[in-house]
Tab-separated table of C-alpha atoms in Angstrom:
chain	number	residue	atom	x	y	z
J	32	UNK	CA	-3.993	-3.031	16.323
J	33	UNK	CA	-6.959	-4.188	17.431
J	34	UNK	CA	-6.908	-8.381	16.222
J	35	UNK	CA	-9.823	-9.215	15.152
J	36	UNK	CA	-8.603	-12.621	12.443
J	37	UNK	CA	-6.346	-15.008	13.835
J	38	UNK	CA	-6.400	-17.385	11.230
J	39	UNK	CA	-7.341	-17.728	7.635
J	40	UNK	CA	-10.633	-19.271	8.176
J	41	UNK	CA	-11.790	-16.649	10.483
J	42	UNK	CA	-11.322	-14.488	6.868
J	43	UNK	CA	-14.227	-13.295	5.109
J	44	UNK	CA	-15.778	-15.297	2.810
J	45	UNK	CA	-17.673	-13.434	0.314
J	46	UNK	CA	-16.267	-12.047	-2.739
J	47	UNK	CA	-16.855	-8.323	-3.748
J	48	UNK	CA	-14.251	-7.706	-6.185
J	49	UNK	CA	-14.560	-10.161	-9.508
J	50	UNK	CA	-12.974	-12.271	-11.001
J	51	UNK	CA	-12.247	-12.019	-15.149
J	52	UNK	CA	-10.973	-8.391	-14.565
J	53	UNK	CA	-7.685	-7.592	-17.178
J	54	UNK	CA	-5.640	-7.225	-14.964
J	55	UNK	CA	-2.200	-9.085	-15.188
J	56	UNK	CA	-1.370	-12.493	-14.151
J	57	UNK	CA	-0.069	-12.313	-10.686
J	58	UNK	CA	-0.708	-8.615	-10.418
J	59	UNK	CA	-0.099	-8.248	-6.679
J	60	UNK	CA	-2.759	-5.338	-6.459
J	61	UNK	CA	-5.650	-7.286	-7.570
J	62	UNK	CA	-4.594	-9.300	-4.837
J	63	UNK	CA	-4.748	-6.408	-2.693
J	64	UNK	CA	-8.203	-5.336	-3.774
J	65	UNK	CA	-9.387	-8.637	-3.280
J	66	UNK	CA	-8.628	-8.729	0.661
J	67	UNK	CA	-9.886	-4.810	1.089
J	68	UNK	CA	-13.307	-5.528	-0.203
J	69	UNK	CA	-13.760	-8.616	1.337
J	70	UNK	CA	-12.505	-6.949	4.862
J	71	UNK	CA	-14.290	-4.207	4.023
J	72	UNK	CA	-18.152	-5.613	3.660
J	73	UNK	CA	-20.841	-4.713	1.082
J	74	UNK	CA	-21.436	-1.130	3.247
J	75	UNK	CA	-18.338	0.800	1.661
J	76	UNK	CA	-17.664	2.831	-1.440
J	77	UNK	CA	-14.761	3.137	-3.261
J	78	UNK	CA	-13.701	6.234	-4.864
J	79	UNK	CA	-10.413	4.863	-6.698
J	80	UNK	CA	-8.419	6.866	-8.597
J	81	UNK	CA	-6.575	6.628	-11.815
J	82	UNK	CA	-4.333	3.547	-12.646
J	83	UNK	CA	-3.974	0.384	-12.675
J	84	UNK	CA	-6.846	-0.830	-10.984
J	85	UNK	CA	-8.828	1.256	-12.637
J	86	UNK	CA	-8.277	0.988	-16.179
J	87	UNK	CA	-8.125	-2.943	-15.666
J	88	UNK	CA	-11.409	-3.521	-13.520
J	89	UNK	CA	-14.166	-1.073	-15.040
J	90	UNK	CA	-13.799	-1.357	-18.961
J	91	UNK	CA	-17.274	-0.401	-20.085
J	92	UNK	CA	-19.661	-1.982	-19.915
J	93	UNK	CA	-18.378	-4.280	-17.447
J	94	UNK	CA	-16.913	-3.796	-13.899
J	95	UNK	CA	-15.338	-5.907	-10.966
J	96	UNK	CA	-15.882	-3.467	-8.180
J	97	UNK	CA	-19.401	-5.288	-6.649
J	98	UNK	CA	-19.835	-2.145	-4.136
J	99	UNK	CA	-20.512	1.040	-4.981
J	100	UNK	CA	-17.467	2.743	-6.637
J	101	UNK	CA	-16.637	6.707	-8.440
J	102	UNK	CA	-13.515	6.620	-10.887
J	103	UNK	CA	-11.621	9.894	-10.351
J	104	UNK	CA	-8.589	11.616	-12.123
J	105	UNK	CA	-5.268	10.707	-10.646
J	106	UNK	CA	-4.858	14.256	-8.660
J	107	UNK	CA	-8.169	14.455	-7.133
J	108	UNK	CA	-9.234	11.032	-5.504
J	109	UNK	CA	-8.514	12.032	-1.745
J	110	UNK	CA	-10.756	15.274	-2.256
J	111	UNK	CA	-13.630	12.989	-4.064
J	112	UNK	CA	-13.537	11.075	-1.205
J	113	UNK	CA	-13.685	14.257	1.231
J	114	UNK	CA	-16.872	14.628	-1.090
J	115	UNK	CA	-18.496	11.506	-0.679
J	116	UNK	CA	-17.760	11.144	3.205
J	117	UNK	CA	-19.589	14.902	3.143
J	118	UNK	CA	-22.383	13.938	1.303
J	119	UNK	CA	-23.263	10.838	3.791
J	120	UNK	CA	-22.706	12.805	6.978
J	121	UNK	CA	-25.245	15.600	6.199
J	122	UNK	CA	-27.943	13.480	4.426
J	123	UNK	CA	-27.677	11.453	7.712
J	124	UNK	CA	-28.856	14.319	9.942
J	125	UNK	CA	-31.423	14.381	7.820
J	126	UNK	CA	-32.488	11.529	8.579
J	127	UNK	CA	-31.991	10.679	4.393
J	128	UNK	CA	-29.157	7.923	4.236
J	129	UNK	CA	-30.487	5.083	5.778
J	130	UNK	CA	-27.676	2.504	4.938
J	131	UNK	CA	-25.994	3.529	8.228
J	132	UNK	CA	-22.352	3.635	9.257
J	133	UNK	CA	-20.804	3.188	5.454
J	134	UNK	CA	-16.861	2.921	4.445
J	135	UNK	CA	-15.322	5.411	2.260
J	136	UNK	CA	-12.576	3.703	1.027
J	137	UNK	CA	-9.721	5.472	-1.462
J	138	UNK	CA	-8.023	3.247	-3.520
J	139	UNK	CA	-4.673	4.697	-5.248
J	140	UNK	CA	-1.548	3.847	-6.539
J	141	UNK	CA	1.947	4.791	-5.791
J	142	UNK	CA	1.851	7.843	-8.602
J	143	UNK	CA	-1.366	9.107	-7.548
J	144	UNK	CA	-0.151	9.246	-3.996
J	145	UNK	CA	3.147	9.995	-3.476
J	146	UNK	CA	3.100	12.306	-6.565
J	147	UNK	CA	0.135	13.507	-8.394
J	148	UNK	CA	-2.787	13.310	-5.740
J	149	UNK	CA	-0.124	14.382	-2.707
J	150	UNK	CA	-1.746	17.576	-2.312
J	151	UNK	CA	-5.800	16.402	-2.061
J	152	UNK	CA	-4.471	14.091	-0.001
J	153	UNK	CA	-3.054	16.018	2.800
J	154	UNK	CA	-5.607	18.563	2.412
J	155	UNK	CA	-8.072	15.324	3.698
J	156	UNK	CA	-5.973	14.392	6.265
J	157	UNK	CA	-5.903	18.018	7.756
J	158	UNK	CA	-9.517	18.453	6.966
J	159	UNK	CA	-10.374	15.313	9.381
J	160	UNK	CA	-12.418	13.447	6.927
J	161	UNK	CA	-13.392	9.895	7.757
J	162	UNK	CA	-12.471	8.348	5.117
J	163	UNK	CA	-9.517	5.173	4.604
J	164	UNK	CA	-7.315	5.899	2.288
J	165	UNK	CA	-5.379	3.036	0.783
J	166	UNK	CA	-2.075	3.079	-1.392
J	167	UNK	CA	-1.330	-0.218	-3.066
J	168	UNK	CA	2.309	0.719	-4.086
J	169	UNK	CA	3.706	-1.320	-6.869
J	170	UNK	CA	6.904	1.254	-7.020
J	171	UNK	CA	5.990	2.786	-10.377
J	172	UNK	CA	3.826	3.831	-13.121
J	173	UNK	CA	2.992	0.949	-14.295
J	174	UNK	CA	-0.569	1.243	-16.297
J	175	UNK	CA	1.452	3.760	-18.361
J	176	UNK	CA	4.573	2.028	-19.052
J	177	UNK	CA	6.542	1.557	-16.271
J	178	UNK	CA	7.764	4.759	-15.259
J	179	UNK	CA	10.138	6.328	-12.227
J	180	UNK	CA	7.696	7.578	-9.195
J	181	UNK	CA	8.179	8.959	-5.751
J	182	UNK	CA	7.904	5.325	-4.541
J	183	UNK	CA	10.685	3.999	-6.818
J	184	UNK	CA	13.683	2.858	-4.782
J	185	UNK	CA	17.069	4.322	-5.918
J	186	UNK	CA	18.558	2.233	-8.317
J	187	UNK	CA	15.586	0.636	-9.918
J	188	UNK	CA	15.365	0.273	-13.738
J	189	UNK	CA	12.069	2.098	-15.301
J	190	UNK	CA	12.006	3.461	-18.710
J	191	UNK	CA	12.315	6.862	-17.292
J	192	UNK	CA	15.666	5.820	-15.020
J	193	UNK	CA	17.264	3.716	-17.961
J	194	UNK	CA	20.643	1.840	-16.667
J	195	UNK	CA	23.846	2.554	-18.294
J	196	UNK	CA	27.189	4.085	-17.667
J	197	UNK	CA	26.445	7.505	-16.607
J	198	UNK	CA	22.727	6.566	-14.903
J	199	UNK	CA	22.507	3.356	-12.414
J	200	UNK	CA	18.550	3.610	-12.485
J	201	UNK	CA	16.824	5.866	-10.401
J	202	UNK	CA	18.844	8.119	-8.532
J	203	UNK	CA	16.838	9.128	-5.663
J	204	UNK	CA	15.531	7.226	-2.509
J	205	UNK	CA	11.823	5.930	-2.272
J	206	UNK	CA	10.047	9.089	-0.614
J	207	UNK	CA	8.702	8.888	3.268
J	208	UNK	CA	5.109	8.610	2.344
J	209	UNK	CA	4.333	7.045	6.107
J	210	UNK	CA	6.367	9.440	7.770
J	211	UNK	CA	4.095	12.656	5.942
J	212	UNK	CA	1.098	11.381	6.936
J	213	UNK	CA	1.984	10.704	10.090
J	214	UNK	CA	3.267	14.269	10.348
J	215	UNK	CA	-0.306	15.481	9.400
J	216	UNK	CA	-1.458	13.219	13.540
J	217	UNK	CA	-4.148	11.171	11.977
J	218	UNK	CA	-5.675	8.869	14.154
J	219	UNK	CA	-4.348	5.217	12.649
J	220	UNK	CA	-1.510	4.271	10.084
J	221	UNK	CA	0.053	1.429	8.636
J	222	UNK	CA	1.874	-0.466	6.641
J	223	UNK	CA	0.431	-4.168	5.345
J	224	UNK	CA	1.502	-6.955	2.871
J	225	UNK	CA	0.047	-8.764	0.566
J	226	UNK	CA	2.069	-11.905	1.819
J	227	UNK	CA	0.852	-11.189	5.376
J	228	UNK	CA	-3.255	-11.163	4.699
J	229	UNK	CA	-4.455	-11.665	8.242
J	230	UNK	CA	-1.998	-8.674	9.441
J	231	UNK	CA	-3.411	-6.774	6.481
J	232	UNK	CA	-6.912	-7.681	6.703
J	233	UNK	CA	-6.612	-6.654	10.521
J	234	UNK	CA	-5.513	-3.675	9.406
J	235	UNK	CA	-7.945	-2.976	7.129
J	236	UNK	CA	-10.470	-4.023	10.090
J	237	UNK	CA	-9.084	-1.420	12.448
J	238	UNK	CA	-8.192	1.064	9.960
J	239	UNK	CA	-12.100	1.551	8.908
J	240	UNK	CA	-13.283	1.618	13.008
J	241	UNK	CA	-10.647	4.742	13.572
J	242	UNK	CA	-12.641	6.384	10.524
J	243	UNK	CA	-15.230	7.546	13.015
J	244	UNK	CA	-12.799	10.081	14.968
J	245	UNK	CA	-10.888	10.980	11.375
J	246	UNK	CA	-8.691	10.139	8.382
J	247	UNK	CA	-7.062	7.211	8.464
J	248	UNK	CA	-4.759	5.424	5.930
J	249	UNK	CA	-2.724	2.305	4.665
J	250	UNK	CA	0.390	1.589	2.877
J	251	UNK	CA	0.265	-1.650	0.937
J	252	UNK	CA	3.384	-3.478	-0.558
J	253	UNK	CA	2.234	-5.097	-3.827
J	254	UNK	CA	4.498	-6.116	-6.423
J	255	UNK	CA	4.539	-6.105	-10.360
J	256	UNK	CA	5.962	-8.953	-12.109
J	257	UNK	CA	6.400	-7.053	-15.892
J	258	UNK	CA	7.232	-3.742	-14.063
J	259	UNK	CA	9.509	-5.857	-11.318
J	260	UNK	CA	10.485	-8.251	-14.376
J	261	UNK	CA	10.187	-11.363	-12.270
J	262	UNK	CA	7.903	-14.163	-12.980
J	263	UNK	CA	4.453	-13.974	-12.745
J	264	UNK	CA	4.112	-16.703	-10.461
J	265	UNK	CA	6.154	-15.122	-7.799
J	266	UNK	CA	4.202	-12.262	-6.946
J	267	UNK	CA	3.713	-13.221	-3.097
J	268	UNK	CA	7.475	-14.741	-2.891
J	269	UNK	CA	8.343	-10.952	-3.646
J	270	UNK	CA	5.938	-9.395	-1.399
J	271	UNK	CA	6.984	-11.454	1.682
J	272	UNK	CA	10.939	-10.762	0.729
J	273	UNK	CA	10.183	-7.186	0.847
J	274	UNK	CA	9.124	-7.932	4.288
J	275	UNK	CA	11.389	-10.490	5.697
J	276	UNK	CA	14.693	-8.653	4.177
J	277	UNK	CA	13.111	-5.376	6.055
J	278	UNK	CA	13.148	-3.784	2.568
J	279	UNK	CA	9.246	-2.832	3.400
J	280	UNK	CA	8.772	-2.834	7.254
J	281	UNK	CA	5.638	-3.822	9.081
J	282	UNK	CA	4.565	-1.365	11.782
J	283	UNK	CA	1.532	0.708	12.810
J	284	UNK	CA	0.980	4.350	13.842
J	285	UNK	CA	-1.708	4.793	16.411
J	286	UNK	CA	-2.936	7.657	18.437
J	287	UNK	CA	1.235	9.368	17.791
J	288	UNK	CA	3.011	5.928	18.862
J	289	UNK	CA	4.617	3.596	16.695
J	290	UNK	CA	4.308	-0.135	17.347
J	291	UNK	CA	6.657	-2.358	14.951
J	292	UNK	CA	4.597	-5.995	13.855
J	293	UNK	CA	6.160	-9.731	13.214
J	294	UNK	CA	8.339	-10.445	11.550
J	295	UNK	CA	9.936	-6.892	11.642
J	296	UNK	CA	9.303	-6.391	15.366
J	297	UNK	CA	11.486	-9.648	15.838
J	298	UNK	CA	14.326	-8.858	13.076
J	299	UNK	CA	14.858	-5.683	15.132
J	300	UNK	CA	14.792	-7.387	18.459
J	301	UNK	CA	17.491	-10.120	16.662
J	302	UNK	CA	19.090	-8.925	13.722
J	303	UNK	CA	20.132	-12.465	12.855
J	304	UNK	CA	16.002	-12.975	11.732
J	305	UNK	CA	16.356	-10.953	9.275
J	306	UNK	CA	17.208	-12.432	5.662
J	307	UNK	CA	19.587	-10.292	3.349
J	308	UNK	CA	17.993	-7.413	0.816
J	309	UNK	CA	19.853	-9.344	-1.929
J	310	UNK	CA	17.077	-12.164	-1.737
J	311	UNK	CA	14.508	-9.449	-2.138
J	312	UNK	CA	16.674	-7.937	-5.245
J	313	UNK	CA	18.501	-11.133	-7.039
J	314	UNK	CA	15.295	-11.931	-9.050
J	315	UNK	CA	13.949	-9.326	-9.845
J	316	UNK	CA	15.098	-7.539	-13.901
J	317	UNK	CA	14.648	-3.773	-12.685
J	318	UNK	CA	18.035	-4.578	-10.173
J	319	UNK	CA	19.728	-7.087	-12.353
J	320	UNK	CA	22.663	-4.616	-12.762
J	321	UNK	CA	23.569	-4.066	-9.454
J	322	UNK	CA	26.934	-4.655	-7.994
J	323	UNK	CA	28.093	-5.603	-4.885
J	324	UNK	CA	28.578	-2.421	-3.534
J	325	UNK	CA	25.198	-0.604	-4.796
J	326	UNK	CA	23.623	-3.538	-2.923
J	327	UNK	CA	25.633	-2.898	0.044
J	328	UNK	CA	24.449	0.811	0.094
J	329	UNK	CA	20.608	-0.054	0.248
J	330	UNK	CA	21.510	-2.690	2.435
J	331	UNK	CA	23.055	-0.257	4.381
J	332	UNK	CA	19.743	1.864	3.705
J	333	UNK	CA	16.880	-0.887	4.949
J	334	UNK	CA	19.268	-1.272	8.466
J	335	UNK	CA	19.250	2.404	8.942
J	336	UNK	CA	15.856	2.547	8.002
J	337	UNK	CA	14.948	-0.282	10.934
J	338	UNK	CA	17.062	1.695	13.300
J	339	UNK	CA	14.993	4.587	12.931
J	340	UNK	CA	11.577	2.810	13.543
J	341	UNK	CA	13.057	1.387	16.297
J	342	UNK	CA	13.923	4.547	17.751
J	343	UNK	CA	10.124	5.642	17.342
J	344	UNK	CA	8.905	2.788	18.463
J	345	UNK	CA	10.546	3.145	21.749
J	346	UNK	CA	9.267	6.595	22.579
């Protein structure tokens, strides 16, 4: 990663996404959007698809997006954004877009990624578009009602995974979105926090300079307190759990090599660093009916899960 903020105030400080949007108190993407636009400059457009930064931020007549920005249908917003990237490149060799080197930024949640929009968006990563696309993942469907996705970890409570005797939540394991696109050799990608904003707003930073040789793409933890069922006001507590239990790791793909960032780079170097999942899981209502021994099997998961990045790393 290529560091460009070291500390908060080196930050951006203009605002390009608004404040007075509907979205929900401590909704950990607005968060997210707030640090991507502000990383990202005035220059970029945002072709966003379907969800819940979408139906909170552009309810007519009113918007909070203050750069340009195309809503698109769930399925489709990696191959708008093929469009729009398209578009720029040949109207600049003809000498007709004069706003210069300009972001194309997708912005998409965990169902239009990992499910419904899984097949425009490898077609744009094997296409080679230069475009940044960006999955805030908040682990469900949540501007629908809360239910199951491909992100969902096993054992979460949605309304489509009820919990009972038969049924412990979901059944299946959060799917390997990092590890498909990595499969597909773009040039840059990573995952980023909304606890850890100068690692994420680096990331961001470097993510958007790689556009010029290709695709290149982010993986965002952001949490929702009514789809988590914690408290609203502990939105970033969760977030930086996730992160410090190694439930969501930080680590970067660049060029084919992995490189693993604090603090996960140092809970693999000493295990001790690391604090238990059950921190991550005790507060939050989707795993309130977890026993001791479902917890130890994702425990069991995040270690394996670290051992394996480690591995990759060390290649």
């Amino acid at each position: 990663m290529k560091v460009v903020y070291k500390a908060i105030w080196d930050l951006p400080v203009e605002e390009l996404f608004a404040s007075g949007h509907r979205a929900c108190a401590g909704c950990g993407p607005a968060i997210a959007m707030r640090w991507i636009t502000k990383t990202a400059g005035p220059n970029t457009v945002v072709v966003n698809a379907t969800g819940c930064m979408e139906v909170t931020t552009t309810q007519y007549p009113e918007t909070a997006w203050m750069v340009p920005y195309l809503h698109v249908a769930f399925e489709n917003a990696a191959a708008a954004a093929s469009g729009v990237d398209s578009a720029i490149r040949v109207t600049s060799k003809k000498g007709l877009w004069r706003s210069g080197k300009t972001n194309v930024i997708v912005i998409a949640g965990d169902g239009g990624t990992y499910d419904i929009g899984l097949q425009s968006l490898s077609g744009m990563l094997e296409r080679g578009h230069h475009v940044l696309y960006i999955l805030y993942d908040n682990e469900a469907y949540m501007n629908t009602g809360i239910q199951r996705s491909g992100g969902t970890p096993r054992y979460a409570w949605t309304t489509t995974t009820p919990v009972g005797r038969a049924i412990r939540g979901k059944i299946q394991a959060k799917k390997d979105i990092m590890g498909i696109v990595m499969a597909h050799r773009v040039p840059y990608a990573a995952t980023a926090s909304i606890s850890n904003i100068i690692d994420m707003s680096n990331k961001i930073k470097t993510a958007l300079e790689y556009t010029e040789e290709g695709p290149t793409f982010l993986h965002i933890m952001a949490p929702c307190p009514p789809g988590w069922r914690f408290p609203e006001e502990r939105t970033v507590e969760a977030a930086r759990l996730a992160v410090e239990t190694g439930y969501f790791p930080l680590y970067e793909y660049d060029h084919g090599k992995i490189r693993l960032n604090p603090p996960t780079s140092n809970m693999v170097a000493d295990p001790k660093r690391r604090k238990p999942l059950r921190e991550f899981l005790k507060f939050q209502g989707r795993f309130a009916h977890l026993t001791d021994a479902e917890i130890g099997e994702l425990e069991k998961e995040v270690v394996a899960n670290l051992e394996y990045l480690a591995k990759l790393a060390s290649l």
